[in-house]
Amino acid sequence: MIFLDKWPHGLGYRDFLHKYASPEHHRRWDLVHDLVQLTVEQRLVLESFRREILVLVSAGAWCGDCINQCPILDHFAAATDRIQIRYFDRDDHPDLSDELQTCGGRRVPAVLFLAEDGAPCGRFGDRTLSRYRQIAAEQQGAACPTGLVLPEQADFGIVVQEWLDQFERIQLMLRTSARLRQKHGD
């Protein structure tokens, strides 16, 4: 799949919610969005980005993991013009969902990072390490959280940082890329 060809078919954060979220799911996304508070240090990292990162996100407005994580990505994009994100409904874009499968399934959120010219740079999702550790420790409940219960603030801060670490990793990859350094003369 040529991922850059898929780019124009994605939606911005608010447009994605408007199209796909029920009023109740939209309310849950908004509650989590309001919880996200980037630290000064996190904002400085995002503001330091020099290369554009294109991010394709396969998501479901109904998905608890998406409810608890995608608002974080929206805050990152708001903090720097170097991050451009497009959201794709998992079920309406099965070709992308199939390409981004995790552990043999269409798990969401599934994130694909691209360079400015569409070169794939990395994938991440469906959950961060701290979230998997928590699930493994608890070993209870449904396989997919419902988004009914807001994440604990301390745990949530860790998830925000884990996502930021992935974005910073991609940014550093792009900044040190010989191909892009030559293109940009730096």
PDB file of C-alpha atoms in Angstrom:
ATOM      1  CA  MET A   1       0.000   0.000   0.000  1.00  0.00           C
ATOM      2  CA  ILE A   2       1.185   3.497  -0.768  1.00  0.00           C
ATOM      3  CA  PHE A   3       0.257   5.179   2.469  1.00  0.00           C
ATOM      4  CA  LEU A   4       0.582   8.716   1.157  1.00  0.00           C
ATOM      5  CA  ASP A   5      -2.215   7.921  -1.320  1.00  0.00           C
ATOM      6  CA  LYS A   6      -4.429   7.123   1.670  1.00  0.00           C
ATOM      7  CA  TRP A   7      -3.646  10.429   3.410  1.00  0.00           C
ATOM      8  CA  PRO A   8      -6.313  12.615   1.694  1.00  0.00           C
ATOM      9  CA  HIS A   9      -9.049  10.193   2.795  1.00  0.00           C
ATOM     10  CA  GLY A  10      -8.360  10.696   6.489  1.00  0.00           C
ATOM     11  CA  LEU A  11     -10.059  13.165   8.791  1.00  0.00           C
ATOM     12  CA  GLY A  12      -8.854  15.621  11.371  1.00  0.00           C
ATOM     13  CA  TYR A  13      -9.598  14.880  15.024  1.00  0.00           C
ATOM     14  CA  ARG A  14     -12.858  16.868  15.352  1.00  0.00           C
ATOM     15  CA  ASP A  15     -14.122  15.811  11.919  1.00  0.00           C
ATOM     16  CA  PHE A  16     -13.490  12.166  12.798  1.00  0.00           C
ATOM     17  CA  LEU A  17     -15.504  12.478  15.998  1.00  0.00           C
ATOM     18  CA  HIS A  18     -18.268  14.403  14.249  1.00  0.00           C
ATOM     19  CA  LYS A  19     -18.629  11.676  11.635  1.00  0.00           C
ATOM     20  CA  TYR A  20     -18.151   8.548  13.727  1.00  0.00           C
ATOM     21  CA  ALA A  21     -18.789   9.182  17.421  1.00  0.00           C
ATOM     22  CA  SER A  22     -22.175   8.763  19.028  1.00  0.00           C
ATOM     23  CA  PRO A  23     -23.046  11.570  21.462  1.00  0.00           C
ATOM     24  CA  GLU A  24     -21.995   9.346  24.369  1.00  0.00           C
ATOM     25  CA  HIS A  25     -18.688   8.366  22.787  1.00  0.00           C
ATOM     26  CA  HIS A  26     -18.043  11.987  21.859  1.00  0.00           C
ATOM     27  CA  ARG A  27     -18.609  12.930  25.512  1.00  0.00           C
ATOM     28  CA  ARG A  28     -16.067  10.311  26.630  1.00  0.00           C
ATOM     29  CA  TRP A  29     -13.460  11.526  24.114  1.00  0.00           C
ATOM     30  CA  ASP A  30     -14.009  15.090  25.363  1.00  0.00           C
ATOM     31  CA  LEU A  31     -13.599  14.048  29.005  1.00  0.00           C
ATOM     32  CA  VAL A  32     -10.252  12.428  28.261  1.00  0.00           C
ATOM     33  CA  HIS A  33      -9.223  15.330  26.032  1.00  0.00           C
ATOM     34  CA  ASP A  34      -9.781  17.635  29.006  1.00  0.00           C
ATOM     35  CA  LEU A  35      -7.539  15.420  31.178  1.00  0.00           C
ATOM     36  CA  VAL A  36      -4.495  15.800  28.929  1.00  0.00           C
ATOM     37  CA  GLN A  37      -2.067  18.299  30.371  1.00  0.00           C
ATOM     38  CA  LEU A  38       1.322  18.472  28.720  1.00  0.00           C
ATOM     39  CA  THR A  39       4.160  19.484  31.000  1.00  0.00           C
ATOM     40  CA  VAL A  40       6.444  22.380  30.150  1.00  0.00           C
ATOM     41  CA  GLU A  41       9.158  19.871  29.266  1.00  0.00           C
ATOM     42  CA  GLN A  42       6.820  17.938  26.971  1.00  0.00           C
ATOM     43  CA  ARG A  43       5.775  21.129  25.198  1.00  0.00           C
ATOM     44  CA  LEU A  44       9.428  22.071  24.717  1.00  0.00           C
ATOM     45  CA  VAL A  45      10.137  18.697  23.125  1.00  0.00           C
ATOM     46  CA  LEU A  46       7.227  19.123  20.718  1.00  0.00           C
ATOM     47  CA  GLU A  47       8.168  22.722  19.932  1.00  0.00           C
ATOM     48  CA  SER A  48      11.699  21.580  19.100  1.00  0.00           C
ATOM     49  CA  PHE A  49      10.508  19.425  16.184  1.00  0.00           C
ATOM     50  CA  ARG A  50      11.943  20.547  12.839  1.00  0.00           C
ATOM     51  CA  ARG A  51      10.805  17.800  10.491  1.00  0.00           C
ATOM     52  CA  GLU A  52       7.203  17.218   9.507  1.00  0.00           C
ATOM     53  CA  ILE A  53       5.678  13.966  10.732  1.00  0.00           C
ATOM     54  CA  LEU A  54       2.605  12.623   8.975  1.00  0.00           C
ATOM     55  CA  VAL A  55       0.586  10.310  11.204  1.00  0.00           C
ATOM     56  CA  LEU A  56      -2.123   7.926  10.045  1.00  0.00           C
ATOM     57  CA  VAL A  57      -4.325   6.636  12.862  1.00  0.00           C
ATOM     58  CA  SER A  58      -6.684   3.718  12.409  1.00  0.00           C
ATOM     59  CA  ALA A  59      -9.249   4.122  15.171  1.00  0.00           C
ATOM     60  CA  GLY A  60     -12.783   3.458  16.304  1.00  0.00           C
ATOM     61  CA  ALA A  61     -14.827   6.152  18.000  1.00  0.00           C
ATOM     62  CA  TRP A  62     -16.387   3.382  20.106  1.00  0.00           C
ATOM     63  CA  CYS A  63     -13.039   1.956  21.276  1.00  0.00           C
ATOM     64  CA  GLY A  64     -11.984   2.526  24.873  1.00  0.00           C
ATOM     65  CA  ASP A  65      -8.288   2.426  23.997  1.00  0.00           C
ATOM     66  CA  CYS A  66      -8.870   5.091  21.327  1.00  0.00           C
ATOM     67  CA  ILE A  67     -10.917   7.183  23.753  1.00  0.00           C
ATOM     68  CA  ASN A  68      -8.054   7.021  26.262  1.00  0.00           C
ATOM     69  CA  GLN A  69      -5.192   7.676  23.825  1.00  0.00           C
ATOM     70  CA  CYS A  70      -6.215   9.582  20.684  1.00  0.00           C
ATOM     71  CA  PRO A  71      -6.931  12.811  22.613  1.00  0.00           C
ATOM     72  CA  ILE A  72      -3.252  12.756  23.613  1.00  0.00           C
ATOM     73  CA  LEU A  73      -2.262  12.761  19.949  1.00  0.00           C
ATOM     74  CA  ASP A  74      -4.539  15.728  19.294  1.00  0.00           C
ATOM     75  CA  HIS A  75      -2.723  17.699  21.997  1.00  0.00           C
ATOM     76  CA  PHE A  76       0.628  16.856  20.396  1.00  0.00           C
ATOM     77  CA  ALA A  77      -0.583  18.112  17.017  1.00  0.00           C
ATOM     78  CA  ALA A  78      -1.883  21.303  18.644  1.00  0.00           C
ATOM     79  CA  ALA A  79       1.509  21.939  20.258  1.00  0.00           C
ATOM     80  CA  THR A  80       3.478  21.956  16.981  1.00  0.00           C
ATOM     81  CA  ASP A  81       2.749  22.490  13.319  1.00  0.00           C
ATOM     82  CA  ARG A  82       5.261  19.704  12.547  1.00  0.00           C
ATOM     83  CA  ILE A  83       2.759  16.958  13.382  1.00  0.00           C
ATOM     84  CA  GLN A  84      -0.080  16.354  10.933  1.00  0.00           C
ATOM     85  CA  ILE A  85      -2.578  13.642  11.888  1.00  0.00           C
ATOM     86  CA  ARG A  86      -5.343  11.975   9.898  1.00  0.00           C
ATOM     87  CA  TYR A  87      -7.810   9.597  11.504  1.00  0.00           C
ATOM     88  CA  PHE A  88      -9.352   6.657   9.652  1.00  0.00           C
ATOM     89  CA  ASP A  89     -12.268   4.613  10.922  1.00  0.00           C
ATOM     90  CA  ARG A  90     -11.093   1.033  11.246  1.00  0.00           C
ATOM     91  CA  ASP A  91     -14.205  -0.426   9.645  1.00  0.00           C
ATOM     92  CA  ASP A  92     -14.583   2.132   6.844  1.00  0.00           C
ATOM     93  CA  HIS A  93     -10.947   1.709   5.779  1.00  0.00           C
ATOM     94  CA  PRO A  94     -10.351  -2.063   5.950  1.00  0.00           C
ATOM     95  CA  ASP A  95      -7.393  -1.838   3.547  1.00  0.00           C
ATOM     96  CA  LEU A  96      -5.511   0.368   6.001  1.00  0.00           C
ATOM     97  CA  SER A  97      -6.690  -1.676   8.985  1.00  0.00           C
ATOM     98  CA  ASP A  98      -5.370  -4.842   7.341  1.00  0.00           C
ATOM     99  CA  GLU A  99      -1.980  -3.191   6.699  1.00  0.00           C
ATOM    100  CA  LEU A 100      -1.734  -2.030  10.316  1.00  0.00           C
ATOM    101  CA  GLN A 101      -2.791  -5.255  12.006  1.00  0.00           C
ATOM    102  CA  THR A 102      -1.315  -5.941  15.412  1.00  0.00           C
ATOM    103  CA  CYS A 103      -0.965  -9.495  16.681  1.00  0.00           C
ATOM    104  CA  GLY A 104      -3.059 -10.728  13.757  1.00  0.00           C
ATOM    105  CA  GLY A 105      -6.017  -8.422  14.361  1.00  0.00           C
ATOM    106  CA  ARG A 106      -7.393  -5.018  13.461  1.00  0.00           C
ATOM    107  CA  ARG A 107      -6.607  -3.579  16.858  1.00  0.00           C
ATOM    108  CA  VAL A 108      -6.957   0.130  17.447  1.00  0.00           C
ATOM    109  CA  PRO A 109      -5.567   2.648  17.782  1.00  0.00           C
ATOM    110  CA  ALA A 110      -2.956   1.685  15.225  1.00  0.00           C
ATOM    111  CA  VAL A 111      -0.556   4.476  14.320  1.00  0.00           C
ATOM    112  CA  LEU A 112       1.705   4.727  11.299  1.00  0.00           C
ATOM    113  CA  PHE A 113       4.367   7.446  11.202  1.00  0.00           C
ATOM    114  CA  LEU A 114       5.467   8.774   7.802  1.00  0.00           C
ATOM    115  CA  ALA A 115       8.169  11.177   6.706  1.00  0.00           C
ATOM    116  CA  GLU A 116       7.076  14.297   4.821  1.00  0.00           C
ATOM    117  CA  ASP A 117       7.422  12.408   1.528  1.00  0.00           C
ATOM    118  CA  GLY A 118       5.399   9.425   2.698  1.00  0.00           C
ATOM    119  CA  ALA A 119       8.261   7.096   3.608  1.00  0.00           C
ATOM    120  CA  PRO A 120       7.123   4.851   6.499  1.00  0.00           C
ATOM    121  CA  CYS A 121       9.144   5.441   9.662  1.00  0.00           C
ATOM    122  CA  GLY A 122       7.423   3.413  12.346  1.00  0.00           C
ATOM    123  CA  ARG A 123       4.275   1.979  13.829  1.00  0.00           C
ATOM    124  CA  PHE A 124       2.844   2.111  17.308  1.00  0.00           C
ATOM    125  CA  GLY A 125      -0.304   1.035  19.114  1.00  0.00           C
ATOM    126  CA  ASP A 126      -2.645  -0.368  20.290  1.00  0.00           C
ATOM    127  CA  ARG A 127      -1.582   0.242  23.867  1.00  0.00           C
ATOM    128  CA  THR A 128       1.495   1.566  25.585  1.00  0.00           C
ATOM    129  CA  LEU A 129       3.801  -0.555  27.724  1.00  0.00           C
ATOM    130  CA  SER A 130       2.462   0.824  31.005  1.00  0.00           C
ATOM    131  CA  ARG A 131      -1.090  -0.023  29.952  1.00  0.00           C
ATOM    132  CA  TYR A 132      -0.100  -3.582  29.036  1.00  0.00           C
ATOM    133  CA  ARG A 133       1.682  -3.929  32.376  1.00  0.00           C
ATOM    134  CA  GLN A 134      -1.464  -2.779  34.157  1.00  0.00           C
ATOM    135  CA  ILE A 135      -3.669  -5.203  32.218  1.00  0.00           C
ATOM    136  CA  ALA A 136      -1.277  -8.081  32.845  1.00  0.00           C
ATOM    137  CA  ALA A 137      -1.219  -7.295  36.570  1.00  0.00           C
ATOM    138  CA  GLU A 138      -4.988  -7.081  36.813  1.00  0.00           C
ATOM    139  CA  GLN A 139      -5.888 -10.049  34.554  1.00  0.00           C
ATOM    140  CA  GLN A 140      -9.566  -9.209  34.808  1.00  0.00           C
ATOM    141  CA  GLY A 141     -12.442  -7.820  32.785  1.00  0.00           C
ATOM    142  CA  ALA A 142     -13.021  -7.469  29.096  1.00  0.00           C
ATOM    143  CA  ALA A 143     -10.179  -7.551  26.590  1.00  0.00           C
ATOM    144  CA  CYS A 144     -10.974  -4.001  25.488  1.00  0.00           C
ATOM    145  CA  PRO A 145     -11.663  -1.211  27.967  1.00  0.00           C
ATOM    146  CA  THR A 146     -14.979   0.523  27.536  1.00  0.00           C
ATOM    147  CA  GLY A 147     -13.887   4.105  28.023  1.00  0.00           C
ATOM    148  CA  LEU A 148     -16.558   4.323  30.732  1.00  0.00           C
ATOM    149  CA  VAL A 149     -14.034   4.911  33.486  1.00  0.00           C
ATOM    150  CA  LEU A 150     -11.524   7.727  33.150  1.00  0.00           C
ATOM    151  CA  PRO A 151      -7.867   6.757  33.478  1.00  0.00           C
ATOM    152  CA  GLU A 152      -6.112   7.466  36.764  1.00  0.00           C
ATOM    153  CA  GLN A 153      -4.217  10.767  36.449  1.00  0.00           C
ATOM    154  CA  ALA A 154      -0.841   9.345  37.541  1.00  0.00           C
ATOM    155  CA  ASP A 155      -1.103   6.397  35.146  1.00  0.00           C
ATOM    156  CA  PHE A 156      -2.396   8.691  32.423  1.00  0.00           C
ATOM    157  CA  GLY A 157       0.682  10.915  32.695  1.00  0.00           C
ATOM    158  CA  ILE A 158       2.840   7.874  32.049  1.00  0.00           C
ATOM    159  CA  VAL A 159       0.818   7.006  28.935  1.00  0.00           C
ATOM    160  CA  VAL A 160       1.178  10.591  27.655  1.00  0.00           C
ATOM    161  CA  GLN A 161       4.940  10.345  28.094  1.00  0.00           C
ATOM    162  CA  GLU A 162       5.127   6.950  26.404  1.00  0.00           C
ATOM    163  CA  TRP A 163       3.316   8.349  23.376  1.00  0.00           C
ATOM    164  CA  LEU A 164       5.567  11.407  23.344  1.00  0.00           C
ATOM    165  CA  ASP A 165       8.609   9.131  23.447  1.00  0.00           C
ATOM    166  CA  GLN A 166       7.391   7.493  20.216  1.00  0.00           C
ATOM    167  CA  PHE A 167       6.859  10.844  18.502  1.00  0.00           C
ATOM    168  CA  GLU A 168      10.272  12.069  19.636  1.00  0.00           C
ATOM    169  CA  ARG A 169      11.888   8.850  18.405  1.00  0.00           C
ATOM    170  CA  ILE A 170      10.402   9.385  14.956  1.00  0.00           C
ATOM    171  CA  GLN A 171      11.419  13.065  14.972  1.00  0.00           C
ATOM    172  CA  LEU A 172      15.005  12.149  15.830  1.00  0.00           C
ATOM    173  CA  MET A 173      14.981   9.502  13.106  1.00  0.00           C
ATOM    174  CA  LEU A 174      13.891  12.145  10.601  1.00  0.00           C
ATOM    175  CA  ARG A 175      16.356  14.764  11.883  1.00  0.00           C
ATOM    176  CA  THR A 176      19.296  12.384  11.579  1.00  0.00           C
ATOM    177  CA  SER A 177      18.244  10.846   8.246  1.00  0.00           C
ATOM    178  CA  ALA A 178      21.048  11.404   5.727  1.00  0.00           C
ATOM    179  CA  ARG A 179      18.445  11.569   2.952  1.00  0.00           C
ATOM    180  CA  LEU A 180      16.447  14.323   4.665  1.00  0.00           C
ATOM    181  CA  ARG A 181      19.524  16.181   5.899  1.00  0.00           C
ATOM    182  CA  GLN A 182      20.724  16.387   2.315  1.00  0.00           C
ATOM    183  CA  LYS A 183      17.298  17.484   1.087  1.00  0.00           C
ATOM    184  CA  HIS A 184      17.018  20.244   3.717  1.00  0.00           C
ATOM    185  CA  GLY A 185      20.677  21.216   3.719  1.00  0.00           C
ATOM    186  CA  ASP A 186      21.203  20.645   7.421  1.00  0.00           C
TER     187      ASP A 186
END
